[in-house]
Amino acid sequence: MITRQTDPHRWDGIEVFPYKESGTHFKTITRQTLFAGDHDLPIELRYFEIGPGGHSTLERHEHAHLVMVSRGKGQVLVGDRVSQIGPNDLVQVPPMTWHQFQPLPGETLGIFCVVSAERDRPQRPTDQDVASLKTFAEVADFIKL
Ligand code: MN
């Protein structure tokens, strides 16, 4: 089976879910589920786009992420490190590791994200978690809550 690309970063029959323009924990994101998992391959493949000025939720969880950057330049927090990312960079987020994706100014960051079909719900940082994240200067400057 082949799911054809119809326009750049859009696929035939795949719905684009717009997140609210200003949710409490994320901003300017769309999500497309390209593969929802089945008996033979219990993973999901999603494509997210984060528009200029947007960011993903700062979160952690027991399940891991495997992320491939598709378009745009951005930065990612994984644990206590902030790294520059661009097309075809591969980002691994281990279990229970704080993470957040942000595009650089004026950029739209598009990422493919693989997760287990069965997974736990994301956790948000407590005030104490935020305080300990902010002990790292580059993290303090980066994170958006
Ligand atoms: Mn996550």
Short mmCIF file of N, CA and C and ligand atoms in Angstrom, two decimals:
data_model
loop_
_atom_site.label_atom_id
_atom_site.label_comp_id
_atom_site.label_asym_id
_atom_site.label_seq_id
_atom_site.Cartn_x
_atom_site.Cartn_y
_atom_site.Cartn_z
N MET A 1 0.84 -1.20 0.00
CA MET A 1 0.00 0.00 0.00
C MET A 1 0.88 1.25 0.00
N ILE A 2 0.48 2.20 -0.79
CA ILE A 2 1.24 3.45 -0.87
C ILE A 2 0.30 4.61 -0.59
N THR A 3 0.69 5.46 0.33
CA THR A 3 -0.05 6.70 0.59
C THR A 3 0.72 7.82 -0.11
N ARG A 4 0.11 8.37 -1.13
CA ARG A 4 0.82 9.35 -1.97
C ARG A 4 0.83 10.73 -1.34
N GLN A 5 1.96 11.42 -1.52
CA GLN A 5 2.02 12.83 -1.18
C GLN A 5 1.22 13.59 -2.25
N THR A 6 0.35 14.49 -1.80
CA THR A 6 -0.47 15.27 -2.73
C THR A 6 0.10 16.67 -2.94
N ASP A 7 0.55 17.27 -1.85
CA ASP A 7 1.24 18.55 -1.85
C ASP A 7 2.42 18.38 -0.91
N PRO A 8 3.35 19.30 -0.91
CA PRO A 8 4.47 19.14 0.04
C PRO A 8 3.96 18.96 1.48
N HIS A 9 4.36 17.87 2.12
CA HIS A 9 4.01 17.60 3.52
C HIS A 9 2.52 17.38 3.75
N ARG A 10 1.83 16.97 2.68
CA ARG A 10 0.42 16.59 2.78
C ARG A 10 0.26 15.28 2.01
N TRP A 11 -0.63 14.39 2.52
CA TRP A 11 -0.78 13.06 1.93
C TRP A 11 -2.24 12.75 1.65
N ASP A 12 -2.44 11.93 0.62
CA ASP A 12 -3.77 11.58 0.17
C ASP A 12 -4.57 10.88 1.27
N GLY A 13 -5.70 11.45 1.61
CA GLY A 13 -6.59 10.84 2.60
C GLY A 13 -6.18 11.04 4.05
N ILE A 14 -5.09 11.76 4.29
CA ILE A 14 -4.63 11.99 5.66
C ILE A 14 -5.12 13.36 6.13
N GLU A 15 -5.88 13.35 7.21
CA GLU A 15 -6.47 14.59 7.71
C GLU A 15 -5.41 15.41 8.47
N VAL A 16 -5.47 16.71 8.27
CA VAL A 16 -4.58 17.62 9.01
C VAL A 16 -5.36 18.16 10.20
N PHE A 17 -4.91 17.82 11.39
CA PHE A 17 -5.57 18.32 12.60
C PHE A 17 -4.85 19.57 13.09
N PRO A 18 -5.53 20.70 13.02
CA PRO A 18 -4.89 21.91 13.58
C PRO A 18 -5.08 21.95 15.09
N TYR A 19 -3.99 22.14 15.80
CA TYR A 19 -4.12 22.37 17.24
C TYR A 19 -4.62 23.80 17.41
N LYS A 20 -5.17 24.08 18.57
CA LYS A 20 -5.63 25.46 18.82
C LYS A 20 -4.44 26.39 18.68
N GLU A 21 -4.74 27.58 18.16
CA GLU A 21 -3.67 28.54 17.89
C GLU A 21 -2.86 28.84 19.15
N SER A 22 -3.55 29.01 20.26
CA SER A 22 -2.79 29.14 21.50
C SER A 22 -3.39 28.24 22.57
N GLY A 23 -2.95 27.00 22.56
CA GLY A 23 -3.26 26.09 23.65
C GLY A 23 -2.45 26.52 24.85
N THR A 24 -2.63 25.87 25.95
CA THR A 24 -1.89 26.29 27.13
C THR A 24 -0.46 25.77 27.09
N HIS A 25 -0.25 24.62 26.43
CA HIS A 25 1.07 23.99 26.53
C HIS A 25 1.80 23.90 25.21
N PHE A 26 1.15 24.30 24.13
CA PHE A 26 1.77 24.19 22.82
C PHE A 26 1.22 25.31 21.96
N LYS A 27 1.85 25.56 20.83
CA LYS A 27 1.44 26.69 20.01
C LYS A 27 1.72 26.38 18.55
N THR A 28 0.73 26.66 17.69
CA THR A 28 0.91 26.63 16.24
C THR A 28 1.45 25.28 15.75
N ILE A 29 0.69 24.23 16.02
CA ILE A 29 1.10 22.89 15.59
C ILE A 29 -0.02 22.22 14.80
N THR A 30 0.36 21.49 13.76
CA THR A 30 -0.59 20.59 13.12
C THR A 30 -0.07 19.16 13.25
N ARG A 31 -1.00 18.21 13.23
CA ARG A 31 -0.64 16.80 13.36
C ARG A 31 -1.33 15.99 12.27
N GLN A 32 -0.58 15.10 11.65
CA GLN A 32 -1.15 14.15 10.69
C GLN A 32 -0.67 12.75 11.10
N THR A 33 -1.61 11.82 11.22
CA THR A 33 -1.23 10.44 11.53
C THR A 33 -1.14 9.67 10.22
N LEU A 34 0.10 9.36 9.85
CA LEU A 34 0.35 8.69 8.57
C LEU A 34 0.16 7.19 8.67
N PHE A 35 0.44 6.65 9.85
CA PHE A 35 0.26 5.21 10.09
C PHE A 35 -0.17 5.06 11.54
N ALA A 36 -1.31 4.42 11.74
CA ALA A 36 -1.91 4.37 13.09
C ALA A 36 -1.58 3.09 13.84
N GLY A 37 -0.75 2.22 13.24
CA GLY A 37 -0.36 0.99 13.91
C GLY A 37 -1.32 -0.14 13.60
N ASP A 38 -0.80 -1.31 13.49
CA ASP A 38 -1.65 -2.49 13.33
C ASP A 38 -0.98 -3.69 14.00
N HIS A 39 -1.61 -4.84 13.87
CA HIS A 39 -1.13 -6.05 14.54
C HIS A 39 0.32 -6.37 14.16
N ASP A 40 0.65 -6.19 12.90
CA ASP A 40 1.98 -6.55 12.42
C ASP A 40 3.06 -5.55 12.82
N LEU A 41 2.65 -4.32 13.01
CA LEU A 41 3.61 -3.25 13.28
C LEU A 41 2.97 -2.25 14.25
N PRO A 42 3.09 -2.51 15.56
CA PRO A 42 2.36 -1.71 16.55
C PRO A 42 3.07 -0.39 16.89
N ILE A 43 3.26 0.41 15.87
CA ILE A 43 3.83 1.74 16.05
C ILE A 43 2.92 2.75 15.35
N GLU A 44 3.09 4.03 15.71
CA GLU A 44 2.44 5.10 14.96
C GLU A 44 3.51 5.98 14.35
N LEU A 45 3.22 6.41 13.11
CA LEU A 45 4.07 7.39 12.45
C LEU A 45 3.23 8.64 12.26
N ARG A 46 3.67 9.71 12.92
CA ARG A 46 2.96 10.98 12.82
C ARG A 46 3.86 12.03 12.17
N TYR A 47 3.23 13.02 11.55
CA TYR A 47 3.97 14.17 11.02
C TYR A 47 3.42 15.42 11.69
N PHE A 48 4.31 16.16 12.32
CA PHE A 48 3.93 17.40 12.99
C PHE A 48 4.60 18.58 12.30
N GLU A 49 3.87 19.67 12.23
CA GLU A 49 4.48 20.93 11.81
C GLU A 49 4.26 21.98 12.88
N ILE A 50 5.35 22.64 13.23
CA ILE A 50 5.30 23.72 14.21
C ILE A 50 5.64 25.00 13.48
N GLY A 51 4.68 25.92 13.43
CA GLY A 51 4.86 27.16 12.68
C GLY A 51 5.72 28.16 13.42
N PRO A 52 6.07 29.28 12.72
CA PRO A 52 6.92 30.30 13.32
C PRO A 52 6.37 30.76 14.68
N GLY A 53 7.25 30.82 15.66
CA GLY A 53 6.85 31.27 16.99
C GLY A 53 6.19 30.19 17.82
N GLY A 54 6.04 29.00 17.24
CA GLY A 54 5.36 27.92 17.97
C GLY A 54 6.32 27.05 18.76
N HIS A 55 5.74 26.11 19.47
CA HIS A 55 6.56 25.15 20.21
C HIS A 55 5.72 23.95 20.56
N SER A 56 6.38 22.80 20.75
CA SER A 56 5.67 21.62 21.23
C SER A 56 5.57 21.69 22.76
N THR A 57 4.79 20.79 23.30
CA THR A 57 4.63 20.71 24.75
C THR A 57 5.95 20.31 25.40
N LEU A 58 6.30 20.98 26.50
CA LEU A 58 7.42 20.51 27.33
C LEU A 58 6.87 19.35 28.17
N GLU A 59 7.42 18.15 27.94
CA GLU A 59 6.82 16.96 28.57
C GLU A 59 7.86 15.85 28.69
N ARG A 60 7.46 14.79 29.40
CA ARG A 60 8.22 13.55 29.43
C ARG A 60 7.22 12.41 29.63
N HIS A 61 7.65 11.19 29.37
CA HIS A 61 6.78 10.02 29.48
C HIS A 61 7.64 8.77 29.42
N GLU A 62 7.01 7.63 29.76
CA GLU A 62 7.75 6.36 29.76
C GLU A 62 8.10 5.89 28.36
N HIS A 63 7.30 6.27 27.37
CA HIS A 63 7.60 5.81 26.01
C HIS A 63 8.67 6.71 25.36
N ALA A 64 9.37 6.13 24.42
CA ALA A 64 10.44 6.84 23.72
C ALA A 64 9.90 7.43 22.41
N HIS A 65 10.63 8.40 21.87
CA HIS A 65 10.34 8.96 20.55
C HIS A 65 11.53 8.76 19.63
N LEU A 66 11.22 8.53 18.37
CA LEU A 66 12.24 8.60 17.32
C LEU A 66 11.74 9.63 16.33
N VAL A 67 12.52 10.70 16.16
CA VAL A 67 12.06 11.86 15.37
C VAL A 67 13.04 12.12 14.23
N MET A 68 12.50 12.26 13.02
CA MET A 68 13.29 12.65 11.86
C MET A 68 12.81 14.02 11.40
N VAL A 69 13.73 14.96 11.33
CA VAL A 69 13.35 16.29 10.85
C VAL A 69 13.15 16.24 9.34
N SER A 70 12.05 16.82 8.88
CA SER A 70 11.72 16.82 7.46
C SER A 70 11.96 18.16 6.81
N ARG A 71 11.54 19.23 7.50
CA ARG A 71 11.69 20.56 6.90
C ARG A 71 11.97 21.58 7.99
N GLY A 72 12.68 22.64 7.60
CA GLY A 72 12.90 23.77 8.50
C GLY A 72 14.04 23.54 9.47
N LYS A 73 14.42 24.66 10.09
CA LYS A 73 15.47 24.61 11.11
C LYS A 73 14.85 24.91 12.46
N GLY A 74 15.39 24.26 13.47
CA GLY A 74 14.84 24.47 14.80
C GLY A 74 15.83 24.09 15.87
N GLN A 75 15.28 23.99 17.08
CA GLN A 75 16.07 23.57 18.22
C GLN A 75 15.24 22.57 19.00
N VAL A 76 15.95 21.67 19.67
CA VAL A 76 15.26 20.70 20.50
C VAL A 76 15.94 20.58 21.86
N LEU A 77 15.12 20.53 22.89
CA LEU A 77 15.59 20.17 24.23
C LEU A 77 15.41 18.68 24.40
N VAL A 78 16.50 17.98 24.74
CA VAL A 78 16.41 16.57 25.14
C VAL A 78 17.18 16.45 26.45
N GLY A 79 16.47 16.21 27.52
CA GLY A 79 17.12 16.15 28.84
C GLY A 79 17.53 17.54 29.28
N ASP A 80 18.85 17.77 29.43
CA ASP A 80 19.32 19.10 29.84
C ASP A 80 20.14 19.77 28.73
N ARG A 81 19.95 19.30 27.49
CA ARG A 81 20.71 19.85 26.37
C ARG A 81 19.80 20.42 25.30
N VAL A 82 20.16 21.59 24.78
CA VAL A 82 19.46 22.20 23.66
C VAL A 82 20.35 22.09 22.43
N SER A 83 19.81 21.52 21.33
CA SER A 83 20.60 21.29 20.12
C SER A 83 19.91 21.89 18.91
N GLN A 84 20.72 22.32 17.95
CA GLN A 84 20.21 22.79 16.66
C GLN A 84 19.84 21.57 15.82
N ILE A 85 18.72 21.66 15.10
CA ILE A 85 18.32 20.56 14.22
C ILE A 85 17.86 21.09 12.87
N GLY A 86 18.01 20.26 11.85
CA GLY A 86 17.58 20.60 10.51
C GLY A 86 17.21 19.34 9.75
N PRO A 87 16.82 19.51 8.49
CA PRO A 87 16.33 18.38 7.70
C PRO A 87 17.26 17.16 7.73
N ASN A 88 16.63 16.00 7.95
CA ASN A 88 17.28 14.69 7.99
C ASN A 88 18.08 14.40 9.24
N ASP A 89 18.10 15.34 10.19
CA ASP A 89 18.66 15.00 11.49
C ASP A 89 17.70 14.05 12.21
N LEU A 90 18.29 13.12 12.94
CA LEU A 90 17.50 12.12 13.66
C LEU A 90 17.66 12.37 15.16
N VAL A 91 16.54 12.49 15.85
CA VAL A 91 16.54 12.80 17.28
C VAL A 91 15.91 11.64 18.04
N GLN A 92 16.65 11.11 19.02
CA GLN A 92 16.10 10.06 19.87
C GLN A 92 15.80 10.65 21.24
N VAL A 93 14.58 10.47 21.69
CA VAL A 93 14.18 10.92 23.02
C VAL A 93 13.95 9.68 23.87
N PRO A 94 14.85 9.43 24.85
CA PRO A 94 14.70 8.24 25.70
C PRO A 94 13.52 8.38 26.66
N PRO A 95 13.12 7.28 27.29
CA PRO A 95 12.05 7.33 28.29
C PRO A 95 12.35 8.33 29.40
N MET A 96 11.29 8.97 29.89
CA MET A 96 11.33 9.89 31.04
C MET A 96 12.38 10.98 30.89
N THR A 97 12.47 11.54 29.71
CA THR A 97 13.42 12.59 29.39
C THR A 97 12.64 13.82 28.90
N TRP A 98 12.88 14.95 29.55
CA TRP A 98 12.18 16.19 29.16
C TRP A 98 12.53 16.54 27.72
N HIS A 99 11.53 16.97 26.96
CA HIS A 99 11.79 17.34 25.56
C HIS A 99 10.82 18.41 25.10
N GLN A 100 11.32 19.24 24.19
CA GLN A 100 10.51 20.28 23.56
C GLN A 100 11.16 20.67 22.23
N PHE A 101 10.32 20.83 21.21
CA PHE A 101 10.78 21.25 19.88
C PHE A 101 10.32 22.67 19.60
N GLN A 102 11.20 23.46 18.99
CA GLN A 102 10.84 24.82 18.58
C GLN A 102 11.49 25.13 17.24
N PRO A 103 10.77 25.79 16.31
CA PRO A 103 11.43 26.26 15.10
C PRO A 103 12.28 27.49 15.39
N LEU A 104 13.28 27.74 14.56
CA LEU A 104 14.00 29.01 14.66
C LEU A 104 13.07 30.10 14.16
N PRO A 105 13.35 31.38 14.50
CA PRO A 105 12.46 32.48 14.09
C PRO A 105 12.19 32.45 12.58
N GLY A 106 10.91 32.56 12.22
CA GLY A 106 10.52 32.60 10.82
C GLY A 106 10.46 31.25 10.13
N GLU A 107 10.83 30.19 10.84
CA GLU A 107 10.88 28.85 10.25
C GLU A 107 9.64 28.04 10.62
N THR A 108 9.29 27.12 9.72
CA THR A 108 8.31 26.08 10.04
C THR A 108 9.08 24.78 10.18
N LEU A 109 8.96 24.15 11.33
CA LEU A 109 9.68 22.91 11.61
C LEU A 109 8.74 21.73 11.39
N GLY A 110 9.09 20.86 10.44
CA GLY A 110 8.30 19.66 10.17
C GLY A 110 9.05 18.43 10.62
N ILE A 111 8.42 17.57 11.41
CA ILE A 111 9.09 16.38 11.94
C ILE A 111 8.20 15.14 11.80
N PHE A 112 8.84 14.03 11.44
CA PHE A 112 8.20 12.73 11.53
C PHE A 112 8.52 12.15 12.90
N CYS A 113 7.51 11.61 13.55
CA CYS A 113 7.71 11.07 14.91
C CYS A 113 7.13 9.67 15.01
N VAL A 114 7.98 8.72 15.40
CA VAL A 114 7.56 7.34 15.62
C VAL A 114 7.38 7.10 17.11
N VAL A 115 6.23 6.51 17.47
CA VAL A 115 5.97 6.10 18.85
C VAL A 115 5.32 4.72 18.85
N SER A 116 5.40 4.06 19.99
CA SER A 116 4.65 2.82 20.17
C SER A 116 3.16 3.13 20.12
N ALA A 117 2.40 2.21 19.48
CA ALA A 117 0.95 2.41 19.41
C ALA A 117 0.36 2.42 20.83
N GLU A 118 0.90 1.58 21.70
CA GLU A 118 0.45 1.56 23.09
C GLU A 118 1.46 2.33 23.93
N ARG A 119 1.01 3.36 24.60
CA ARG A 119 1.96 4.22 25.32
C ARG A 119 1.27 4.96 26.44
N ASP A 120 2.08 5.45 27.37
CA ASP A 120 1.54 6.20 28.50
C ASP A 120 1.29 7.66 28.12
N ARG A 121 0.56 8.35 28.95
CA ARG A 121 0.25 9.76 28.69
C ARG A 121 1.42 10.64 29.10
N PRO A 122 1.64 11.74 28.36
CA PRO A 122 2.73 12.65 28.73
C PRO A 122 2.51 13.28 30.10
N GLN A 123 3.63 13.54 30.77
CA GLN A 123 3.61 14.26 32.05
C GLN A 123 4.12 15.68 31.82
N ARG A 124 3.48 16.63 32.51
CA ARG A 124 3.93 18.02 32.46
C ARG A 124 4.84 18.28 33.66
N PRO A 125 5.79 19.21 33.51
CA PRO A 125 6.69 19.47 34.63
C PRO A 125 5.98 20.17 35.79
N THR A 126 6.32 19.77 37.01
CA THR A 126 5.87 20.49 38.20
C THR A 126 6.73 21.75 38.34
N ASP A 127 6.35 22.62 39.28
CA ASP A 127 7.16 23.82 39.54
C ASP A 127 8.59 23.43 39.93
N GLN A 128 8.70 22.33 40.68
CA GLN A 128 10.03 21.85 41.10
C GLN A 128 10.84 21.34 39.91
N ASP A 129 10.17 20.64 38.98
CA ASP A 129 10.84 20.19 37.76
C ASP A 129 11.35 21.38 36.95
N VAL A 130 10.50 22.41 36.84
CA VAL A 130 10.89 23.61 36.08
C VAL A 130 12.09 24.27 36.73
N ALA A 131 12.06 24.36 38.06
CA ALA A 131 13.18 24.98 38.79
C ALA A 131 14.47 24.21 38.54
N SER A 132 14.40 22.88 38.54
CA SER A 132 15.65 22.14 38.33
C SER A 132 16.09 22.19 36.87
N LEU A 133 15.13 22.23 35.93
CA LEU A 133 15.52 22.43 34.51
C LEU A 133 16.21 23.77 34.34
N LYS A 134 15.73 24.79 35.06
CA LYS A 134 16.27 26.15 34.88
C LYS A 134 17.64 26.35 35.53
N THR A 135 18.14 25.32 36.23
CA THR A 135 19.50 25.44 36.74
C THR A 135 20.52 25.38 35.60
N PHE A 136 20.07 24.87 34.44
CA PHE A 136 20.93 24.89 33.25
C PHE A 136 20.59 26.16 32.47
N ALA A 137 21.57 27.05 32.31
CA ALA A 137 21.31 28.37 31.74
C ALA A 137 20.68 28.28 30.35
N GLU A 138 21.21 27.38 29.49
CA GLU A 138 20.69 27.33 28.13
C GLU A 138 19.28 26.76 28.10
N VAL A 139 18.96 25.93 29.09
CA VAL A 139 17.61 25.38 29.18
C VAL A 139 16.65 26.45 29.66
N ALA A 140 17.11 27.24 30.66
CA ALA A 140 16.28 28.32 31.20
C ALA A 140 15.90 29.31 30.11
N ASP A 141 16.86 29.61 29.22
CA ASP A 141 16.61 30.55 28.12
C ASP A 141 15.69 29.95 27.06
N PHE A 142 15.64 28.64 26.98
CA PHE A 142 14.96 27.97 25.86
C PHE A 142 13.50 27.62 26.15
N ILE A 143 13.25 27.02 27.29
CA ILE A 143 11.93 26.37 27.49
C ILE A 143 10.78 27.37 27.49
N LYS A 144 9.67 26.92 26.89
CA LYS A 144 8.42 27.68 26.90
C LYS A 144 7.38 26.80 27.59
N LEU A 145 6.70 27.35 28.58
CA LEU A 145 5.76 26.56 29.38
C LEU A 145 4.33 26.76 28.94
MN MN B 1 6.60 13.54 23.73
#
